[in-house]
């Protein structure tokens, strides 16, 4: 959430609740609703790290609100983040289990594959339902769901290969 | 899980029951076992998909259950009736009345209009032209094809052709719908549309057995049978009691 908040502040000053709403609008149902407490904690950490500056603004009928803006260091952090390469999701804990089951016989490898397949199919089903329930026009959310489904699809295809090779 | 797929009462007949199915093909003198001893039960109202890599024998299994191909050995009951020893002619009658089949390549009659394609099986099953027309109109509305009733199949998109094929398969209210890679030649939009319709018919009680190599399509069903090398290797109820619906957060993890 750190970077998401920083990047959102790069388009102008905002207070915590505005940022929470902006995140929700962006991600839609494909991402768990950010908790407002978490947003405030993250903002105060970013402030302590001098990546953002906060300023209290008095409101007539309500408590003060704190408006945050990006500092120069914050701007650099945003640029640096976009510059950083992103590691594709290739590490697979399941593969460790399968490899060790195959090597030692400590667990039945076909049973492991079947169990993992069930897990992936159930996750796929949940995502299909989520995609159907979510607004079709919310492109970011639909793309995120689509990406997750394609990963699962690849996992399931790969499980078929494992089964063919190991059975 | 759909709320109205209550398990059938004990003692009622399974919609599909198969025991010890074996099918061997001979190509250029080499024998290939496509189905190697399969037992299968499908209850009325179930939506079951059979998935596995291409060449695993899953389409052969579906063809055996639809009488499009004969097993070397094994027995098949449909809706309580033993059918493995039926003649070609009796299978044809059974398919007309009780089994709808949808294929990957639609198999519509190219020189008949959409409406005529859908009415044809109803007429063949002995319905009056008026009854056939009424059933056809209902399905055209249901499948959002009203505007296409006078089109020829070649004028339709793949997704539309498959919807017509689905209407044709359902026009006689079959007890069992068999679908062989129904999304296999569709783009993602067409696939979604066809799967949405299958789910909808299932929710109204249609028993469906679907064969697909596509895990995403397979996961639309309530039960997924994994097929490898002519055999069932796993049979899983999705969304069952052991499945805790994962929050999306478990699947989609954004790193802090």
PDB file of C-alpha atoms in Angstrom, chain B residues 24-123:
ATOM      1  CA  UNK B  24      -9.886 -49.190 -28.297  1.00  0.00           C
ATOM      2  CA  UNK B  25      -9.131 -47.602 -31.652  1.00  0.00           C
ATOM      3  CA  UNK B  26      -7.052 -49.237 -34.340  1.00  0.00           C
ATOM      4  CA  UNK B  27      -5.100 -46.911 -36.542  1.00  0.00           C
ATOM      5  CA  UNK B  28      -2.662 -48.380 -39.073  1.00  0.00           C
ATOM      6  CA  UNK B  29      -2.623 -51.657 -37.223  1.00  0.00           C
ATOM      7  CA  UNK B  30      -1.702 -50.044 -33.906  1.00  0.00           C
ATOM      8  CA  UNK B  31      -4.164 -50.324 -31.070  1.00  0.00           C
ATOM      9  CA  UNK B  32      -4.761 -47.239 -28.951  1.00  0.00           C
ATOM     10  CA  UNK B  33      -6.858 -47.503 -25.839  1.00  0.00           C
ATOM     11  CA  UNK B  34      -8.884 -44.297 -25.607  1.00  0.00           C
ATOM     12  CA  UNK B  35     -11.025 -45.342 -22.658  1.00  0.00           C
ATOM     13  CA  UNK B  36      -9.597 -47.873 -20.240  1.00  0.00           C
ATOM     14  CA  UNK B  37     -12.145 -49.071 -17.755  1.00  0.00           C
ATOM     15  CA  UNK B  38     -14.265 -46.111 -16.718  1.00  0.00           C
ATOM     16  CA  UNK B  39     -17.025 -46.084 -14.115  1.00  0.00           C
ATOM     17  CA  UNK B  40     -19.175 -42.990 -13.978  1.00  0.00           C
ATOM     18  CA  UNK B  41     -22.264 -41.770 -12.141  1.00  0.00           C
ATOM     19  CA  UNK B  42     -24.041 -38.526 -12.884  1.00  0.00           C
ATOM     20  CA  UNK B  43     -27.079 -37.626 -10.815  1.00  0.00           C
ATOM     21  CA  UNK B  44     -30.071 -35.768 -12.238  1.00  0.00           C
ATOM     22  CA  UNK B  45     -29.466 -32.030 -12.142  1.00  0.00           C
ATOM     23  CA  UNK B  46     -25.696 -32.302 -11.882  1.00  0.00           C
ATOM     24  CA  UNK B  47     -23.331 -30.207 -13.984  1.00  0.00           C
ATOM     25  CA  UNK B  48     -20.187 -32.262 -14.449  1.00  0.00           C
ATOM     26  CA  UNK B  49     -17.145 -31.467 -16.512  1.00  0.00           C
ATOM     27  CA  UNK B  50     -14.558 -33.942 -17.698  1.00  0.00           C
ATOM     28  CA  UNK B  51     -11.195 -32.357 -18.236  1.00  0.00           C
ATOM     29  CA  UNK B  52      -7.729 -33.477 -19.210  1.00  0.00           C
ATOM     30  CA  UNK B  53      -5.116 -33.047 -21.920  1.00  0.00           C
ATOM     31  CA  UNK B  54      -6.044 -33.591 -25.554  1.00  0.00           C
ATOM     32  CA  UNK B  55      -5.810 -37.223 -26.478  1.00  0.00           C
ATOM     33  CA  UNK B  56      -6.763 -38.346 -22.975  1.00  0.00           C
ATOM     34  CA  UNK B  57      -9.923 -39.985 -24.314  1.00  0.00           C
ATOM     35  CA  UNK B  58     -12.459 -37.616 -22.840  1.00  0.00           C
ATOM     36  CA  UNK B  59     -14.277 -36.938 -26.119  1.00  0.00           C
ATOM     37  CA  UNK B  60     -14.422 -40.669 -26.777  1.00  0.00           C
ATOM     38  CA  UNK B  61     -16.074 -41.100 -23.389  1.00  0.00           C
ATOM     39  CA  UNK B  62     -18.707 -38.508 -24.293  1.00  0.00           C
ATOM     40  CA  UNK B  63     -19.298 -40.188 -27.650  1.00  0.00           C
ATOM     41  CA  UNK B  64     -19.842 -43.511 -25.909  1.00  0.00           C
ATOM     42  CA  UNK B  65     -22.390 -41.940 -23.565  1.00  0.00           C
ATOM     43  CA  UNK B  66     -24.234 -40.341 -26.489  1.00  0.00           C
ATOM     44  CA  UNK B  67     -24.257 -43.535 -28.528  1.00  0.00           C
ATOM     45  CA  UNK B  68     -22.141 -41.919 -31.243  1.00  0.00           C
ATOM     46  CA  UNK B  69     -19.597 -44.642 -30.705  1.00  0.00           C
ATOM     47  CA  UNK B  70     -19.811 -48.150 -29.235  1.00  0.00           C
ATOM     48  CA  UNK B  71     -17.748 -49.447 -26.327  1.00  0.00           C
ATOM     49  CA  UNK B  72     -15.709 -52.642 -26.751  1.00  0.00           C
ATOM     50  CA  UNK B  73     -16.986 -53.630 -23.340  1.00  0.00           C
ATOM     51  CA  UNK B  74     -18.802 -52.137 -20.399  1.00  0.00           C
ATOM     52  CA  UNK B  75     -22.355 -51.122 -19.659  1.00  0.00           C
ATOM     53  CA  UNK B  76     -24.243 -47.835 -19.845  1.00  0.00           C
ATOM     54  CA  UNK B  77     -27.550 -46.806 -18.289  1.00  0.00           C
ATOM     55  CA  UNK B  78     -29.247 -43.524 -19.091  1.00  0.00           C
ATOM     56  CA  UNK B  79     -31.987 -42.492 -16.739  1.00  0.00           C
ATOM     57  CA  UNK B  80     -32.237 -46.058 -15.491  1.00  0.00           C
ATOM     58  CA  UNK B  81     -32.419 -47.692 -18.882  1.00  0.00           C
ATOM     59  CA  UNK B  82     -29.627 -49.915 -20.128  1.00  0.00           C
ATOM     60  CA  UNK B  83     -28.606 -48.594 -23.517  1.00  0.00           C
ATOM     61  CA  UNK B  84     -25.282 -50.170 -24.465  1.00  0.00           C
ATOM     62  CA  UNK B  85     -26.921 -52.874 -26.529  1.00  0.00           C
ATOM     63  CA  UNK B  86     -29.373 -50.627 -28.394  1.00  0.00           C
ATOM     64  CA  UNK B  87     -29.403 -50.705 -32.201  1.00  0.00           C
ATOM     65  CA  UNK B  88     -28.340 -47.652 -34.222  1.00  0.00           C
ATOM     66  CA  UNK B  89     -31.973 -46.823 -34.900  1.00  0.00           C
ATOM     67  CA  UNK B  90     -32.946 -46.990 -31.243  1.00  0.00           C
ATOM     68  CA  UNK B  91     -29.981 -44.820 -30.278  1.00  0.00           C
ATOM     69  CA  UNK B  92     -31.102 -42.270 -32.865  1.00  0.00           C
ATOM     70  CA  UNK B  93     -34.573 -42.165 -31.313  1.00  0.00           C
ATOM     71  CA  UNK B  94     -33.108 -41.890 -27.824  1.00  0.00           C
ATOM     72  CA  UNK B  95     -30.840 -39.024 -28.856  1.00  0.00           C
ATOM     73  CA  UNK B  96     -33.718 -37.187 -30.470  1.00  0.00           C
ATOM     74  CA  UNK B  97     -35.902 -37.442 -27.384  1.00  0.00           C
ATOM     75  CA  UNK B  98     -33.604 -37.541 -24.407  1.00  0.00           C
ATOM     76  CA  UNK B  99     -30.071 -36.422 -25.227  1.00  0.00           C
ATOM     77  CA  UNK B 100     -28.977 -33.042 -26.556  1.00  0.00           C
ATOM     78  CA  UNK B 101     -25.455 -32.788 -27.930  1.00  0.00           C
ATOM     79  CA  UNK B 102     -23.360 -29.701 -28.628  1.00  0.00           C
ATOM     80  CA  UNK B 103     -20.096 -30.030 -30.527  1.00  0.00           C
ATOM     81  CA  UNK B 104     -17.013 -27.872 -30.938  1.00  0.00           C
ATOM     82  CA  UNK B 105     -17.791 -27.016 -34.566  1.00  0.00           C
ATOM     83  CA  UNK B 106     -21.527 -26.346 -34.150  1.00  0.00           C
ATOM     84  CA  UNK B 107     -22.557 -28.824 -36.919  1.00  0.00           C
ATOM     85  CA  UNK B 108     -25.484 -26.691 -38.057  1.00  0.00           C
ATOM     86  CA  UNK B 109     -27.234 -27.477 -41.340  1.00  0.00           C
ATOM     87  CA  UNK B 110     -25.677 -24.823 -43.572  1.00  0.00           C
ATOM     88  CA  UNK B 111     -28.573 -24.380 -46.018  1.00  0.00           C
ATOM     89  CA  UNK B 112     -31.264 -23.998 -43.352  1.00  0.00           C
ATOM     90  CA  UNK B 113     -32.082 -20.789 -41.489  1.00  0.00           C
ATOM     91  CA  UNK B 114     -31.424 -20.446 -37.784  1.00  0.00           C
ATOM     92  CA  UNK B 115     -35.088 -21.088 -36.971  1.00  0.00           C
ATOM     93  CA  UNK B 116     -35.256 -24.147 -39.242  1.00  0.00           C
ATOM     94  CA  UNK B 117     -32.095 -25.562 -37.687  1.00  0.00           C
ATOM     95  CA  UNK B 118     -33.706 -25.339 -34.275  1.00  0.00           C
ATOM     96  CA  UNK B 119     -37.101 -26.675 -35.362  1.00  0.00           C
ATOM     97  CA  UNK B 120     -35.745 -29.630 -37.293  1.00  0.00           C
ATOM     98  CA  UNK B 121     -35.059 -31.926 -34.321  1.00  0.00           C
ATOM     99  CA  UNK B 122     -38.438 -31.030 -32.831  1.00  0.00           C
ATOM    100  CA  UNK B 123     -40.166 -32.070 -36.071  1.00  0.00           C
TER     101      UNK B 123
END
